[in-house]
XYZ file of C-alpha atoms in Angstrom:
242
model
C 20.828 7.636 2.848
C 23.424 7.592 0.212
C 21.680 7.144 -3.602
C 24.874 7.108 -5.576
C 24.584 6.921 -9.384
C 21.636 7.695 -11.112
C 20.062 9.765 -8.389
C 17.728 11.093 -11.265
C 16.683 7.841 -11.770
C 15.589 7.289 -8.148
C 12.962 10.495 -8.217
C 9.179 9.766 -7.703
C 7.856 10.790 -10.930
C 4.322 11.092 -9.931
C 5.414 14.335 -7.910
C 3.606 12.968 -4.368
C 6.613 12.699 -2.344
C 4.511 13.712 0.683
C 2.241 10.871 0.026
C 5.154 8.280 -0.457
C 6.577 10.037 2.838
C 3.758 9.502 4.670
C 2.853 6.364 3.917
C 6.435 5.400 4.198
C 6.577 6.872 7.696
C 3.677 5.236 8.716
C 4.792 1.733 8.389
C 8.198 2.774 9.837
C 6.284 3.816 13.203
C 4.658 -0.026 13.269
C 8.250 -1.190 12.536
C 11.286 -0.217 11.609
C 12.044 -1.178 7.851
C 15.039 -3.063 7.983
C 15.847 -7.158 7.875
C 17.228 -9.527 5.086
C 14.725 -10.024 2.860
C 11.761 -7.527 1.375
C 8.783 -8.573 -0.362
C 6.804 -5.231 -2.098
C 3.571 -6.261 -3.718
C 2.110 -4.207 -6.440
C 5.614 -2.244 -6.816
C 4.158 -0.636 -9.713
C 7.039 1.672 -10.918
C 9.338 1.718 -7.575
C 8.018 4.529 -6.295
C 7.269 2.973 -2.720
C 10.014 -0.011 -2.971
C 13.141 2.590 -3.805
C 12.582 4.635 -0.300
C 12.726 1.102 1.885
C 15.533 -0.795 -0.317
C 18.483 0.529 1.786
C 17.265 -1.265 5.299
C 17.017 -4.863 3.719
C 20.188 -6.895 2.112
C 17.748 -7.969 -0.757
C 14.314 -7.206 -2.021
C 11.872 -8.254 -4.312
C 9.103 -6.435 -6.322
C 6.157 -7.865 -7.832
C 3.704 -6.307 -10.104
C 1.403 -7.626 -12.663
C 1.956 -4.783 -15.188
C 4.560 -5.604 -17.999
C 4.750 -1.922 -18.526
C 5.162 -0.265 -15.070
C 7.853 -3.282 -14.309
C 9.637 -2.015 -17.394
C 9.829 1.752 -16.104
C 10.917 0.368 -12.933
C 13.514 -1.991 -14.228
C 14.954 1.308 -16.363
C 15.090 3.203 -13.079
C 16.859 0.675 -11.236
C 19.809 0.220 -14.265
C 22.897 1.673 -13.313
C 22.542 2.526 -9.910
C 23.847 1.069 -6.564
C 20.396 -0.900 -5.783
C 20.519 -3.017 -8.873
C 22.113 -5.537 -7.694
C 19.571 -5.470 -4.418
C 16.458 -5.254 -6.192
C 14.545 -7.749 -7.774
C 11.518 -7.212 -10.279
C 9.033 -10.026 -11.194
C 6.319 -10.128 -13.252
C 3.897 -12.056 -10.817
C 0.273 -12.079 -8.816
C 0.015 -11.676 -5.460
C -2.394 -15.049 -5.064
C 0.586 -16.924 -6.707
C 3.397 -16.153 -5.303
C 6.622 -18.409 -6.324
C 8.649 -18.103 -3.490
C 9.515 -20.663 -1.243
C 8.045 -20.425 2.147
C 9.085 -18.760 5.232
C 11.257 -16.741 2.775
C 10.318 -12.842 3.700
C 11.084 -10.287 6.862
C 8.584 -7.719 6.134
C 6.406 -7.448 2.892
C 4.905 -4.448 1.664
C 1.917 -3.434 -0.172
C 1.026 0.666 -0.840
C -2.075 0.933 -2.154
C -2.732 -2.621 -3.528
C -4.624 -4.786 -1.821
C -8.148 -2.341 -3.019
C -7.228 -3.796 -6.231
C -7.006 -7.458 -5.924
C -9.803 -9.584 -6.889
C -8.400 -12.795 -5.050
C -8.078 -11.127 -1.795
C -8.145 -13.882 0.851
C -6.133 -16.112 -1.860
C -3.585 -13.546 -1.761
C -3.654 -12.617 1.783
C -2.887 -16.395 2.077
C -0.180 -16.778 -0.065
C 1.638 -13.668 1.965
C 1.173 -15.816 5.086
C 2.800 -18.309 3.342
C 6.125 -16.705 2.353
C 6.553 -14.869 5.442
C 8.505 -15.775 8.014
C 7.534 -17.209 11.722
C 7.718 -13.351 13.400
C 7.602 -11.709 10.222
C 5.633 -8.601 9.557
C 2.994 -7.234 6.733
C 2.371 -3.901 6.405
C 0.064 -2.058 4.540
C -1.686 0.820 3.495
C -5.517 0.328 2.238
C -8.541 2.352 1.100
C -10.592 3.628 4.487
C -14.141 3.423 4.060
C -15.456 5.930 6.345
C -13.812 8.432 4.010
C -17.067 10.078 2.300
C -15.355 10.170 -1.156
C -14.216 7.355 -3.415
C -10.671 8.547 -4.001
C -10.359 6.151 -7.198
C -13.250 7.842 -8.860
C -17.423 6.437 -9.547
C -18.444 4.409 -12.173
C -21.809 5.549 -13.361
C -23.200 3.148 -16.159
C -20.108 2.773 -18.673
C -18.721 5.979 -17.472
C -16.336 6.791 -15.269
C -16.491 10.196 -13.217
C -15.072 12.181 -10.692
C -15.591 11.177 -6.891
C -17.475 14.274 -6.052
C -20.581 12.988 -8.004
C -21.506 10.487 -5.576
C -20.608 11.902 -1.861
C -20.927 9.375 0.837
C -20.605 6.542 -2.133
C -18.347 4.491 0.030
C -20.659 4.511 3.493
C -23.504 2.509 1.477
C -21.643 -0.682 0.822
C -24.294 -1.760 -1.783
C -24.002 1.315 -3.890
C -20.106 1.423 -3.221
C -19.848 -2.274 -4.758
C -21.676 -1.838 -8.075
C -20.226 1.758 -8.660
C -16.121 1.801 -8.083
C -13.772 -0.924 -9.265
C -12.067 -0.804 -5.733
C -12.764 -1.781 -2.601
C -12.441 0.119 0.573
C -12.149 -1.233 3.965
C -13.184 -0.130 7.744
C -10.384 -1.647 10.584
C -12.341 -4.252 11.587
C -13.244 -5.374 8.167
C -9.180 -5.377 7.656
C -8.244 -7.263 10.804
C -10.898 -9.658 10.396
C -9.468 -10.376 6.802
C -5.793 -10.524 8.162
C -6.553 -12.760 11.550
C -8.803 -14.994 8.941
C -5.111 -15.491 7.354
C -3.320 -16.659 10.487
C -1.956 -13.075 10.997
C -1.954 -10.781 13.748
C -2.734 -6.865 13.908
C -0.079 -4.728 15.404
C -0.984 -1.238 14.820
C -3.404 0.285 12.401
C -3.057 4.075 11.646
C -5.392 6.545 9.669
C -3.742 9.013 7.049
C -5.085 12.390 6.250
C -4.581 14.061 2.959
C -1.849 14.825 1.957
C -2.922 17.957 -0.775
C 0.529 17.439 -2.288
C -0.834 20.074 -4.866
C -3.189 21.881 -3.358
C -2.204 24.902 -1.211
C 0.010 25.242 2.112
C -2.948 26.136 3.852
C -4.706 23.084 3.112
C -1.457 20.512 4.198
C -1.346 22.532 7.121
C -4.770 21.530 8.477
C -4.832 17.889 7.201
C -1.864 17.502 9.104
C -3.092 19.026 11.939
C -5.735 17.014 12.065
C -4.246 13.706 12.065
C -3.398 13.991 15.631
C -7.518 14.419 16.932
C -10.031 12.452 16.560
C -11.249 13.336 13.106
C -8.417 11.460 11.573
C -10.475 7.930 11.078
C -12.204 9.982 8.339
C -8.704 9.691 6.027
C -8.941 8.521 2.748
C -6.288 5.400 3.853
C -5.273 3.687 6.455
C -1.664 1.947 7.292
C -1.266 -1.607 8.745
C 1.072 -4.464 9.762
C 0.576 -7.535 11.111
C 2.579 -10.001 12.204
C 2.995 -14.111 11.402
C 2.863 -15.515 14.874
C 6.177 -17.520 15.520
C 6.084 -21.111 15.730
């Protein structure tokens, strides 16, 4: 992959390239990331968008954060992608685009977050095209831990004050601000949206700062059975063609 000027600019600055790798990888194993036209929803600051830009002739990135757009934006100026790339201010359950617009859209650790879910989910049938693919990575639920922290009255603490949080879907829904998902809560959700699962994946930790011993197991164990206890899992489904 050739990055040309402002290679700087192009670094993940939240240090996690093994987490961008993997869940990069991931999606790449469903399908290979490459066509004429990318959606990523919830870019965020590029992080995600910047390591699929070179297999599509244009892309677009949406996020609803005036801020993180701006970092993005800055990252973009002056290299060889700017022309390529695309950043809009927008929501995911209002998209603008016209319909039957996208190859593959994208969304890394987003769709926890949305409070319009199926609205959104809609709206991504909508703008793909007949044959097109969404993939996605998501929160797993049968991950003991809530990996975006517990809220616990008005404060907000670590997830290793409420083990288990996210197996008691009660608890789990009055005490994080994110969802989490099992597979057959997330293909449900997707065939209720006229889309069709291809592959779903589990991803272990990654321990991008913990030690080598750790990455070693995690990764070890993402090839037994043990692995559908991973704090995420990766997606894509396809738009049936008409």
């Amino acid at each position: 992959m050739s990055h040309g000027l402002g290679l700087e600019k192009l670094a993940d600055p939240s240090g996690e390239q093994r987490g961008v790798n993997k869940r990069i990888g991931a999606i790449a194993q469903h399908l290979p990331p490459y066509g004429d036209r990318l959606l990523d929803v919830g870019c965020g600051e590029g992080v995600h968008t910047m390591r699929i830009v070179e297999g599509y002739v244009r892309v677009d990135a949406i996020d609803t954060e005036t801020a993180r757009l701006e970092v993005f934006a800055e990252r973009l100026s002056g290299t060889e992608y700017e022309g390529r790339v695309r950043v809009h201010k927008m929501s995911a359950n209002s998209l603008t685009f016209d319909s039957h617009t996208f190859d593959r859209i994208t969304a890394f650790d987003k769709i926890e977050h949305l409070e319009e879910l199926e609205e959104s989910l809609s709206e991504i049938h909508r703008v793909l095209k007949p044959g097109g693919a969404f993939s996605l990575t998501t929160s797993n639920r049968w991950f003991p831990f809530e990996t975006h922290g517990v809220l616990w009255g008005d404060r907000h603490r670590s997830a290793l004050s409420a083990p288990f949080l996210p197996w008691v879907r009660p608890l789990h829904e009055r005490m994080s601000a994110t969802r989490s998902f099992t597979t057959q809560e997330m293909g449900r959700l997707l065939r209720g949206s006229g889309l069709r699962v291809r592959a779903i994946d589990y991803l272990m930790p990654t321990f991008d700062r913990g030690p080598q011993s750790l990455r070693t197991l995690s990764d070890a164990l993402e090839d037994t059975p043990l692995r559908v206890f991973g704090p995420a899992m990766a997606v894509t489904a396809v738009k049936p063609k008409l």
